[in-house]
Amino acid sequence: MDAWILSTTDVAEDAKKYASVLDEEESERLASFSRSEARSRYLVAHVGLRILLGSRTGRQPEEVRFVRTPCPLCGGPHGRPALRDDPGVHFSMSHSADMVLYATASSAIGVDIETLGRRQRFDFSEYLHPAEREALDSVPTAARHEALMSCWVRKEAYLKGTGAGIADGISTDHVGLGPRWSSSPGPRTPSGWSLFGIAVPDGYLAAAAVRGHRVRPPEAVLRPRRLDLAGRWRTRETAA
C-alpha cells in the first residue's frame, strides 16, 4: 500500500482551477456547504483524490468513476467507495481540519486521520471493546485522550476498510490502542487484517487498516508522501 497527505491550506487556490473535474454529485455536495472554509476543504480533498486515482489508473481526473460496494451488514449499495472501471485499485480517504490523508492498495483498505485537539461531545470509551476499555483504564490520566484517539483512528480505519462503518457499533472488534500501548490485552487486530500507524504532522494521529496477513509488522509506521495537485508526488517523507 501507499499513502499520501495533502494540506488544504497549501493548495486551496490551486484547487479552484480543477473544480471542473468533479462529477455532478460532488459538485452538488460542494455547493451545499454554507461556509467557505468547508467548501474549500471539500474541494481540495476531492480534487486531490481524483488526481491521485487518475495517476494510479492512467485516467484523466474527470474520467474516474466511483461506485459503492455492497454493505457487508445488509447488502445495500452503501459499502466502501470503489472505482467502477478499475476494481483492482482500492483506496481510502480521510480528512480532519487542514489535512487530507489518502491511501491505495491492492486489497481493501481504510485510513483515518484526526486532530489531537478534537474533543468528543461524549466519552465514547464506554462503547469500545471490553479489552480496549481495560487497556485504556491503565493509561495515566494525562495520556488518556491521546490513547483514546489512537484507538479511535485504528477503529475508524478498520471499519472503513470493511465497509461496515460504525452502524454495527464499535465494541465488537478489538483493534487495540496501538503499539505505544502494546500491553493492551486481547488480539492485536481482527483476523485477516493488518493495522498500523501513519506518520502525520504534530497535532494529528492517523492509522491504516489493510486486508491481508501481516503485510507490515504491527509496530510499523508508514510515512506518507506529499501530494501536489499536478498529480506528482514528492519523495520527501513527512515529519512524524
mmCIF file of N, CA, C and O in Angstrom, residues 3-92:
data_model
loop_
_atom_site.group_PDB
_atom_site.id
_atom_site.type_symbol
_atom_site.label_atom_id
_atom_site.label_comp_id
_atom_site.label_asym_id
_atom_site.label_seq_id
_atom_site.Cartn_x
_atom_site.Cartn_y
_atom_site.Cartn_z
ATOM 1 N N ALA A 3 0.618 5.726 0.731
ATOM 2 C CA ALA A 3 -0.191 6.783 1.334
ATOM 3 C C ALA A 3 0.368 8.146 0.953
ATOM 4 O O ALA A 3 1.566 8.309 0.720
ATOM 5 N N TRP A 4 -0.521 9.113 0.915
ATOM 6 C CA TRP A 4 -0.174 10.490 0.603
ATOM 7 C C TRP A 4 -0.923 11.414 1.555
ATOM 8 O O TRP A 4 -1.993 11.068 2.061
ATOM 9 N N ILE A 5 -0.369 12.598 1.753
ATOM 10 C CA ILE A 5 -1.015 13.581 2.610
ATOM 11 C C ILE A 5 -1.026 14.917 1.885
ATOM 12 O O ILE A 5 -0.147 15.207 1.071
ATOM 13 N N LEU A 6 -2.035 15.715 2.165
ATOM 14 C CA LEU A 6 -2.217 16.987 1.479
ATOM 15 C C LEU A 6 -2.748 18.009 2.470
ATOM 16 O O LEU A 6 -3.666 17.720 3.237
ATOM 17 N N SER A 7 -2.159 19.196 2.477
ATOM 18 C CA SER A 7 -2.640 20.287 3.319
ATOM 19 C C SER A 7 -3.621 21.127 2.519
ATOM 20 O O SER A 7 -3.268 21.653 1.454
ATOM 21 N N THR A 8 -4.828 21.283 3.015
ATOM 22 C CA THR A 8 -5.839 22.039 2.277
ATOM 23 C C THR A 8 -5.485 23.515 2.185
ATOM 24 O O THR A 8 -5.839 24.181 1.208
ATOM 25 N N THR A 9 -4.793 24.048 3.170
ATOM 26 C CA THR A 9 -4.442 25.474 3.136
ATOM 27 C C THR A 9 -3.351 25.755 2.110
ATOM 28 O O THR A 9 -3.296 26.849 1.539
ATOM 29 N N ASP A 10 -2.486 24.781 1.853
ATOM 30 C CA ASP A 10 -1.381 24.992 0.917
ATOM 31 C C ASP A 10 -1.847 25.088 -0.530
ATOM 32 O O ASP A 10 -1.190 25.748 -1.356
ATOM 33 N N VAL A 11 -2.924 24.415 -0.857
ATOM 34 C CA VAL A 11 -3.326 24.313 -2.268
ATOM 35 C C VAL A 11 -4.751 24.787 -2.514
ATOM 36 O O VAL A 11 -5.338 24.480 -3.552
ATOM 37 N N ALA A 12 -5.306 25.554 -1.585
ATOM 38 C CA ALA A 12 -6.710 25.964 -1.708
ATOM 39 C C ALA A 12 -6.972 26.739 -2.998
ATOM 40 O O ALA A 12 -7.982 26.504 -3.687
ATOM 41 N N GLU A 13 -6.081 27.654 -3.360
ATOM 42 C CA GLU A 13 -6.283 28.439 -4.573
ATOM 43 C C GLU A 13 -6.094 27.573 -5.816
ATOM 44 O O GLU A 13 -6.845 27.693 -6.790
ATOM 45 N N ASP A 14 -5.091 26.713 -5.802
ATOM 46 C CA ASP A 14 -4.843 25.845 -6.951
ATOM 47 C C ASP A 14 -6.031 24.928 -7.216
ATOM 48 O O ASP A 14 -6.348 24.624 -8.376
ATOM 49 N N ALA A 15 -6.675 24.467 -6.144
ATOM 50 C CA ALA A 15 -7.778 23.517 -6.300
ATOM 51 C C ALA A 15 -8.929 24.104 -7.105
ATOM 52 O O ALA A 15 -9.651 23.383 -7.801
ATOM 53 N N LYS A 16 -9.107 25.416 -7.027
ATOM 54 C CA LYS A 16 -10.208 26.060 -7.742
ATOM 55 C C LYS A 16 -10.070 25.883 -9.254
ATOM 56 O O LYS A 16 -11.065 25.859 -9.975
ATOM 57 N N LYS A 17 -8.831 25.734 -9.722
ATOM 58 C CA LYS A 17 -8.595 25.561 -11.157
ATOM 59 C C LYS A 17 -9.091 24.206 -11.648
ATOM 60 O O LYS A 17 -9.296 24.013 -12.849
ATOM 61 N N TYR A 18 -9.243 23.261 -10.715
ATOM 62 C CA TYR A 18 -9.591 21.895 -11.086
ATOM 63 C C TYR A 18 -11.029 21.530 -10.719
ATOM 64 O O TYR A 18 -11.407 20.367 -10.787
ATOM 65 N N ALA A 19 -11.835 22.523 -10.339
ATOM 66 C CA ALA A 19 -13.195 22.222 -9.873
ATOM 67 C C ALA A 19 -14.015 21.494 -10.932
ATOM 68 O O ALA A 19 -14.930 20.718 -10.610
ATOM 69 N N SER A 20 -13.683 21.695 -12.196
ATOM 70 C CA SER A 20 -14.470 21.083 -13.270
ATOM 71 C C SER A 20 -14.308 19.573 -13.352
ATOM 72 O O SER A 20 -15.083 18.904 -14.058
ATOM 73 N N VAL A 21 -13.306 19.009 -12.644
ATOM 74 C CA VAL A 21 -13.125 17.546 -12.712
ATOM 75 C C VAL A 21 -14.128 16.813 -11.826
ATOM 76 O O VAL A 21 -14.285 15.597 -11.953
ATOM 77 N N LEU A 22 -14.810 17.517 -10.929
ATOM 78 C CA LEU A 22 -15.785 16.878 -10.053
ATOM 79 C C LEU A 22 -16.999 16.429 -10.847
ATOM 80 O O LEU A 22 -17.387 17.065 -11.835
ATOM 81 N N ASP A 23 -17.621 15.341 -10.407
ATOM 82 C CA ASP A 23 -18.838 14.899 -11.083
ATOM 83 C C ASP A 23 -20.043 15.654 -10.524
ATOM 84 O O ASP A 23 -19.916 16.509 -9.641
ATOM 85 N N GLU A 24 -21.218 15.331 -11.022
ATOM 86 C CA GLU A 24 -22.421 16.071 -10.641
ATOM 87 C C GLU A 24 -22.712 15.951 -9.147
ATOM 88 O O GLU A 24 -23.045 16.945 -8.476
ATOM 89 N N GLU A 25 -22.581 14.747 -8.620
ATOM 90 C CA GLU A 25 -22.861 14.534 -7.196
ATOM 91 C C GLU A 25 -21.890 15.323 -6.323
ATOM 92 O O GLU A 25 -22.294 15.955 -5.342
ATOM 93 N N GLU A 26 -20.600 15.291 -6.686
ATOM 94 C CA GLU A 26 -19.605 16.035 -5.919
ATOM 95 C C GLU A 26 -19.838 17.530 -6.019
ATOM 96 O O GLU A 26 -19.694 18.267 -5.033
ATOM 97 N N SER A 27 -20.200 18.012 -7.198
ATOM 98 C CA SER A 27 -20.440 19.447 -7.395
ATOM 99 C C SER A 27 -21.634 19.913 -6.576
ATOM 100 O O SER A 27 -21.619 21.012 -5.996
ATOM 101 N N GLU A 28 -22.676 19.093 -6.523
ATOM 102 C CA GLU A 28 -23.850 19.438 -5.716
ATOM 103 C C GLU A 28 -23.494 19.471 -4.231
ATOM 104 O O GLU A 28 -23.942 20.354 -3.493
ATOM 105 N N ARG A 29 -22.687 18.503 -3.812
ATOM 106 C CA ARG A 29 -22.241 18.475 -2.421
ATOM 107 C C ARG A 29 -21.401 19.700 -2.098
ATOM 108 O O ARG A 29 -21.556 20.325 -1.048
ATOM 109 N N LEU A 30 -20.524 20.079 -3.008
ATOM 110 C CA LEU A 30 -19.682 21.256 -2.816
ATOM 111 C C LEU A 30 -20.531 22.509 -2.653
ATOM 112 O O LEU A 30 -20.278 23.331 -1.760
ATOM 113 N N ALA A 31 -21.535 22.653 -3.481
ATOM 114 C CA ALA A 31 -22.392 23.837 -3.433
ATOM 115 C C ALA A 31 -23.257 23.888 -2.180
ATOM 116 O O ALA A 31 -23.758 24.965 -1.808
ATOM 117 N N SER A 32 -23.426 22.744 -1.520
ATOM 118 C CA SER A 32 -24.308 22.710 -0.347
ATOM 119 C C SER A 32 -23.676 23.296 0.905
ATOM 120 O O SER A 32 -24.373 23.596 1.879
ATOM 121 N N PHE A 33 -22.338 23.466 0.907
ATOM 122 C CA PHE A 33 -21.670 23.999 2.088
ATOM 123 C C PHE A 33 -21.908 25.500 2.188
ATOM 124 O O PHE A 33 -21.664 26.239 1.233
ATOM 125 N N SER A 34 -22.350 25.947 3.333
ATOM 126 C CA SER A 34 -22.591 27.380 3.528
ATOM 127 C C SER A 34 -21.335 28.135 3.923
ATOM 128 O O SER A 34 -21.216 29.332 3.651
ATOM 129 N N ARG A 35 -20.370 27.438 4.552
ATOM 130 C CA ARG A 35 -19.133 28.075 4.987
ATOM 131 C C ARG A 35 -18.053 27.899 3.919
ATOM 132 O O ARG A 35 -17.833 26.788 3.421
ATOM 133 N N SER A 36 -17.363 28.997 3.607
ATOM 134 C CA SER A 36 -16.334 28.950 2.570
ATOM 135 C C SER A 36 -15.200 28.010 2.948
ATOM 136 O O SER A 36 -14.621 27.341 2.081
ATOM 137 N N GLU A 37 -14.871 27.938 4.236
ATOM 138 C CA GLU A 37 -13.793 27.052 4.683
ATOM 139 C C GLU A 37 -14.146 25.600 4.409
ATOM 140 O O GLU A 37 -13.305 24.827 3.933
ATOM 141 N N ALA A 38 -15.384 25.222 4.680
ATOM 142 C CA ALA A 38 -15.818 23.846 4.435
ATOM 143 C C ALA A 38 -15.828 23.540 2.943
ATOM 144 O O ALA A 38 -15.431 22.450 2.518
ATOM 145 N N ARG A 39 -16.266 24.500 2.129
ATOM 146 C CA ARG A 39 -16.258 24.304 0.674
ATOM 147 C C ARG A 39 -14.836 24.095 0.166
ATOM 148 O O ARG A 39 -14.568 23.217 -0.656
ATOM 149 N N SER A 40 -13.914 24.925 0.665
ATOM 150 C CA SER A 40 -12.520 24.829 0.219
ATOM 151 C C SER A 40 -11.917 23.482 0.584
ATOM 152 O O SER A 40 -11.239 22.847 -0.239
ATOM 153 N N ARG A 41 -12.152 23.015 1.804
ATOM 154 C CA ARG A 41 -11.602 21.739 2.242
ATOM 155 C C ARG A 41 -12.171 20.585 1.427
ATOM 156 O O ARG A 41 -11.450 19.654 1.050
ATOM 157 N N TYR A 42 -13.458 20.631 1.154
ATOM 158 C CA TYR A 42 -14.080 19.568 0.363
ATOM 159 C C TYR A 42 -13.511 19.560 -1.048
ATOM 160 O O TYR A 42 -13.186 18.497 -1.600
ATOM 161 N N LEU A 43 -13.379 20.749 -1.637
ATOM 162 C CA LEU A 43 -12.860 20.837 -2.995
ATOM 163 C C LEU A 43 -11.447 20.279 -3.083
ATOM 164 O O LEU A 43 -11.140 19.467 -3.958
ATOM 165 N N VAL A 44 -10.578 20.698 -2.171
ATOM 166 C CA VAL A 44 -9.199 20.212 -2.177
ATOM 167 C C VAL A 44 -9.162 18.698 -2.027
ATOM 168 O O VAL A 44 -8.456 17.995 -2.769
ATOM 169 N N ALA A 45 -9.919 18.171 -1.059
ATOM 170 C CA ALA A 45 -9.897 16.731 -0.787
ATOM 171 C C ALA A 45 -10.321 15.922 -2.007
ATOM 172 O O ALA A 45 -9.678 14.932 -2.377
ATOM 173 N N HIS A 46 -11.385 16.334 -2.668
ATOM 174 C CA HIS A 46 -11.929 15.532 -3.763
ATOM 175 C C HIS A 46 -11.186 15.754 -5.077
ATOM 176 O O HIS A 46 -11.063 14.814 -5.871
ATOM 177 N N VAL A 47 -10.682 16.962 -5.295
ATOM 178 C CA VAL A 47 -9.807 17.165 -6.449
ATOM 179 C C VAL A 47 -8.543 16.329 -6.273
ATOM 180 O O VAL A 47 -8.088 15.652 -7.204
ATOM 181 N N GLY A 48 -7.965 16.360 -5.076
ATOM 182 C CA GLY A 48 -6.772 15.570 -4.804
ATOM 183 C C GLY A 48 -7.008 14.090 -5.015
ATOM 184 O O GLY A 48 -6.161 13.383 -5.581
ATOM 185 N N LEU A 49 -8.155 13.589 -4.572
ATOM 186 C CA LEU A 49 -8.478 12.173 -4.738
ATOM 187 C C LEU A 49 -8.560 11.801 -6.218
ATOM 188 O O LEU A 49 -8.019 10.779 -6.645
ATOM 189 N N ARG A 50 -9.209 12.647 -6.999
ATOM 190 C CA ARG A 50 -9.362 12.349 -8.429
ATOM 191 C C ARG A 50 -8.013 12.398 -9.159
ATOM 192 O O ARG A 50 -7.743 11.569 -10.030
ATOM 193 N N ILE A 51 -7.184 13.362 -8.798
ATOM 194 C CA ILE A 51 -5.870 13.456 -9.435
ATOM 195 C C ILE A 51 -5.018 12.247 -9.069
ATOM 196 O O ILE A 51 -4.350 11.654 -9.920
ATOM 197 N N LEU A 52 -5.053 11.856 -7.804
ATOM 198 C CA LEU A 52 -4.283 10.688 -7.365
ATOM 199 C C LEU A 52 -4.750 9.419 -8.057
ATOM 200 O O LEU A 52 -3.952 8.654 -8.609
ATOM 201 N N LEU A 53 -6.057 9.172 -8.034
ATOM 202 C CA LEU A 53 -6.574 7.938 -8.628
ATOM 203 C C LEU A 53 -6.416 7.945 -10.150
ATOM 204 O O LEU A 53 -6.204 6.892 -10.755
ATOM 205 N N GLY A 54 -6.504 9.123 -10.752
ATOM 206 C CA GLY A 54 -6.246 9.205 -12.178
ATOM 207 C C GLY A 54 -4.812 8.820 -12.497
ATOM 208 O O GLY A 54 -4.543 8.099 -13.471
ATOM 209 N N SER A 55 -3.879 9.272 -11.644
ATOM 210 C CA SER A 55 -2.474 8.920 -11.833
ATOM 211 C C SER A 55 -2.239 7.431 -11.663
ATOM 212 O O SER A 55 -1.434 6.825 -12.369
ATOM 213 N N ARG A 56 -2.966 6.818 -10.717
ATOM 214 C CA ARG A 56 -2.784 5.394 -10.442
ATOM 215 C C ARG A 56 -3.407 4.499 -11.513
ATOM 216 O O ARG A 56 -3.002 3.348 -11.675
ATOM 217 N N THR A 57 -4.403 5.012 -12.211
ATOM 218 C CA THR A 57 -5.121 4.181 -13.183
ATOM 219 C C THR A 57 -4.863 4.590 -14.631
ATOM 220 O O THR A 57 -5.363 3.932 -15.550
ATOM 221 N N GLY A 58 -4.114 5.665 -14.856
ATOM 222 C CA GLY A 58 -3.851 6.130 -16.208
ATOM 223 C C GLY A 58 -5.021 6.861 -16.832
ATOM 224 O O GLY A 58 -5.120 6.954 -18.065
ATOM 225 N N ARG A 59 -5.896 7.410 -15.987
ATOM 226 C CA ARG A 59 -7.061 8.131 -16.482
ATOM 227 C C ARG A 59 -6.954 9.618 -16.158
ATOM 228 O O ARG A 59 -6.239 10.019 -15.248
ATOM 229 N N GLN A 60 -7.699 10.417 -16.897
ATOM 230 C CA GLN A 60 -7.826 11.826 -16.549
ATOM 231 C C GLN A 60 -8.680 11.924 -15.271
ATOM 232 O O GLN A 60 -9.567 11.079 -15.046
ATOM 233 N N PRO A 61 -8.434 12.926 -14.430
ATOM 234 C CA PRO A 61 -9.183 13.014 -13.164
ATOM 235 C C PRO A 61 -10.701 12.978 -13.352
ATOM 236 O O PRO A 61 -11.417 12.349 -12.565
ATOM 237 N N GLU A 62 -11.191 13.635 -14.405
ATOM 238 C CA GLU A 62 -12.638 13.669 -14.612
ATOM 239 C C GLU A 62 -13.185 12.348 -15.127
ATOM 240 O O GLU A 62 -14.412 12.147 -15.142
ATOM 241 N N GLU A 63 -12.315 11.429 -15.543
ATOM 242 C CA GLU A 63 -12.748 10.125 -16.043
ATOM 243 C C GLU A 63 -12.894 9.089 -14.935
ATOM 244 O O GLU A 63 -13.393 7.986 -15.186
ATOM 245 N N VAL A 64 -12.461 9.426 -13.738
ATOM 246 C CA VAL A 64 -12.572 8.499 -12.601
ATOM 247 C C VAL A 64 -14.043 8.383 -12.209
ATOM 248 O O VAL A 64 -14.719 9.394 -11.975
ATOM 249 N N ARG A 65 -14.545 7.162 -12.123
ATOM 250 C CA ARG A 65 -15.948 6.928 -11.783
ATOM 251 C C ARG A 65 -16.039 6.104 -10.501
ATOM 252 O O ARG A 65 -15.390 5.059 -10.376
ATOM 253 N N PHE A 66 -16.858 6.575 -9.583
ATOM 254 C CA PHE A 66 -16.989 5.918 -8.288
ATOM 255 C C PHE A 66 -18.278 5.118 -8.191
ATOM 256 O O PHE A 66 -19.315 5.493 -8.754
ATOM 257 N N VAL A 67 -18.208 4.018 -7.451
ATOM 258 C CA VAL A 67 -19.383 3.231 -7.109
ATOM 259 C C VAL A 67 -19.259 2.853 -5.635
ATOM 260 O O VAL A 67 -18.236 3.123 -4.997
ATOM 261 N N ARG A 68 -20.277 2.237 -5.111
ATOM 262 C CA ARG A 68 -20.248 1.736 -3.735
ATOM 263 C C ARG A 68 -20.337 0.214 -3.755
ATOM 264 O O ARG A 68 -21.163 -0.355 -4.481
ATOM 265 N N THR A 69 -19.475 -0.413 -2.950
ATOM 266 C CA THR A 69 -19.569 -1.863 -2.813
ATOM 267 C C THR A 69 -20.763 -2.199 -1.924
ATOM 268 O O THR A 69 -21.240 -1.345 -1.163
ATOM 269 N N PRO A 70 -21.269 -3.430 -1.983
ATOM 270 C CA PRO A 70 -22.390 -3.811 -1.119
ATOM 271 C C PRO A 70 -22.007 -3.710 0.365
ATOM 272 O O PRO A 70 -20.895 -4.051 0.753
ATOM 273 N N CYS A 71 -22.917 -3.242 1.165
ATOM 274 C CA CYS A 71 -22.686 -3.170 2.606
ATOM 275 C C CYS A 71 -22.527 -4.591 3.152
ATOM 276 O O CYS A 71 -23.356 -5.465 2.866
ATOM 277 N N PRO A 72 -21.492 -4.861 3.935
ATOM 278 C CA PRO A 72 -21.296 -6.219 4.459
ATOM 279 C C PRO A 72 -22.336 -6.610 5.502
ATOM 280 O O PRO A 72 -22.454 -7.791 5.838
ATOM 281 N N LEU A 73 -23.098 -5.646 5.992
ATOM 282 C CA LEU A 73 -24.103 -5.938 7.013
ATOM 283 C C LEU A 73 -25.471 -6.246 6.408
ATOM 284 O O LEU A 73 -26.141 -7.177 6.843
ATOM 285 N N CYS A 74 -25.864 -5.440 5.404
ATOM 286 C CA CYS A 74 -27.216 -5.618 4.863
ATOM 287 C C CYS A 74 -27.241 -5.862 3.361
ATOM 288 O O CYS A 74 -28.309 -6.159 2.800
ATOM 289 N N GLY A 75 -26.106 -5.719 2.698
ATOM 290 C CA GLY A 75 -26.065 -5.927 1.260
ATOM 291 C C GLY A 75 -26.482 -4.728 0.440
ATOM 292 O O GLY A 75 -26.477 -4.778 -0.792
ATOM 293 N N GLY A 76 -26.858 -3.635 1.112
ATOM 294 C CA GLY A 76 -27.281 -2.427 0.406
ATOM 295 C C GLY A 76 -26.121 -1.741 -0.296
ATOM 296 O O GLY A 76 -24.945 -1.997 0.004
ATOM 297 N N PRO A 77 -26.421 -0.813 -1.227
ATOM 298 C CA PRO A 77 -25.372 -0.160 -2.032
ATOM 299 C C PRO A 77 -24.712 1.011 -1.316
ATOM 300 O O PRO A 77 -24.615 2.124 -1.857
ATOM 301 N N HIS A 78 -24.246 0.781 -0.106
ATOM 302 C CA HIS A 78 -23.627 1.872 0.653
ATOM 303 C C HIS A 78 -22.409 1.376 1.431
ATOM 304 O O HIS A 78 -22.146 1.821 2.544
ATOM 305 N N GLY A 79 -21.673 0.459 0.821
ATOM 306 C CA GLY A 79 -20.442 -0.021 1.443
ATOM 307 C C GLY A 79 -19.271 0.887 1.099
ATOM 308 O O GLY A 79 -19.432 2.087 0.914
ATOM 309 N N ARG A 80 -18.077 0.297 0.993
ATOM 310 C CA ARG A 80 -16.885 1.083 0.691
ATOM 311 C C ARG A 80 -16.988 1.720 -0.695
ATOM 312 O O ARG A 80 -17.512 1.110 -1.622
ATOM 313 N N PRO A 81 -16.480 2.955 -0.842
ATOM 314 C CA PRO A 81 -16.382 3.509 -2.193
ATOM 315 C C PRO A 81 -15.348 2.724 -2.987
ATOM 316 O O PRO A 81 -14.353 2.242 -2.446
ATOM 317 N N ALA A 82 -15.587 2.586 -4.282
ATOM 318 C CA ALA A 82 -14.700 1.814 -5.144
ATOM 319 C C ALA A 82 -14.663 2.460 -6.523
ATOM 320 O O ALA A 82 -15.457 3.359 -6.835
ATOM 321 N N LEU A 83 -13.734 2.003 -7.351
ATOM 322 C CA LEU A 83 -13.614 2.502 -8.716
ATOM 323 C C LEU A 83 -14.402 1.602 -9.663
ATOM 324 O O LEU A 83 -14.158 0.391 -9.718
ATOM 325 N N ARG A 84 -15.311 2.199 -10.405
ATOM 326 C CA ARG A 84 -16.164 1.411 -11.298
ATOM 327 C C ARG A 84 -15.352 0.677 -12.360
ATOM 328 O O ARG A 84 -15.616 -0.500 -12.651
ATOM 329 N N ASP A 85 -14.390 1.362 -12.940
ATOM 330 C CA ASP A 85 -13.658 0.799 -14.075
ATOM 331 C C ASP A 85 -12.318 0.186 -13.698
ATOM 332 O O ASP A 85 -11.650 -0.399 -14.561
ATOM 333 N N ASP A 86 -11.908 0.317 -12.463
ATOM 334 C CA ASP A 86 -10.613 -0.217 -12.013
ATOM 335 C C ASP A 86 -10.787 -0.862 -10.640
ATOM 336 O O ASP A 86 -10.223 -0.393 -9.646
ATOM 337 N N PRO A 87 -11.559 -1.942 -10.546
ATOM 338 C CA PRO A 87 -11.877 -2.533 -9.243
ATOM 339 C C PRO A 87 -10.671 -3.094 -8.500
ATOM 340 O O PRO A 87 -10.747 -3.323 -7.301
ATOM 341 N N GLY A 88 -9.551 -3.296 -9.191
ATOM 342 C CA GLY A 88 -8.370 -3.822 -8.519
ATOM 343 C C GLY A 88 -7.583 -2.776 -7.752
ATOM 344 O O GLY A 88 -6.672 -3.117 -6.999
ATOM 345 N N VAL A 89 -7.931 -1.505 -7.935
ATOM 346 C CA VAL A 89 -7.280 -0.420 -7.196
ATOM 347 C C VAL A 89 -8.195 -0.014 -6.046
ATOM 348 O O VAL A 89 -9.263 0.561 -6.262
ATOM 349 N N HIS A 90 -7.792 -0.330 -4.842
ATOM 350 C CA HIS A 90 -8.575 0.015 -3.661
ATOM 351 C C HIS A 90 -8.022 1.300 -3.062
ATOM 352 O O HIS A 90 -6.812 1.555 -3.133
ATOM 353 N N PHE A 91 -8.882 2.086 -2.456
ATOM 354 C CA PHE A 91 -8.443 3.381 -1.935
ATOM 355 C C PHE A 91 -9.260 3.781 -0.716
ATOM 356 O O PHE A 91 -10.336 3.239 -0.444
ATOM 357 N N SER A 92 -8.733 4.745 0.000
ATOM 358 C CA SER A 92 -9.457 5.321 1.139
ATOM 359 C C SER A 92 -8.992 6.752 1.309
ATOM 360 O O SER A 92 -7.840 7.095 0.987
#
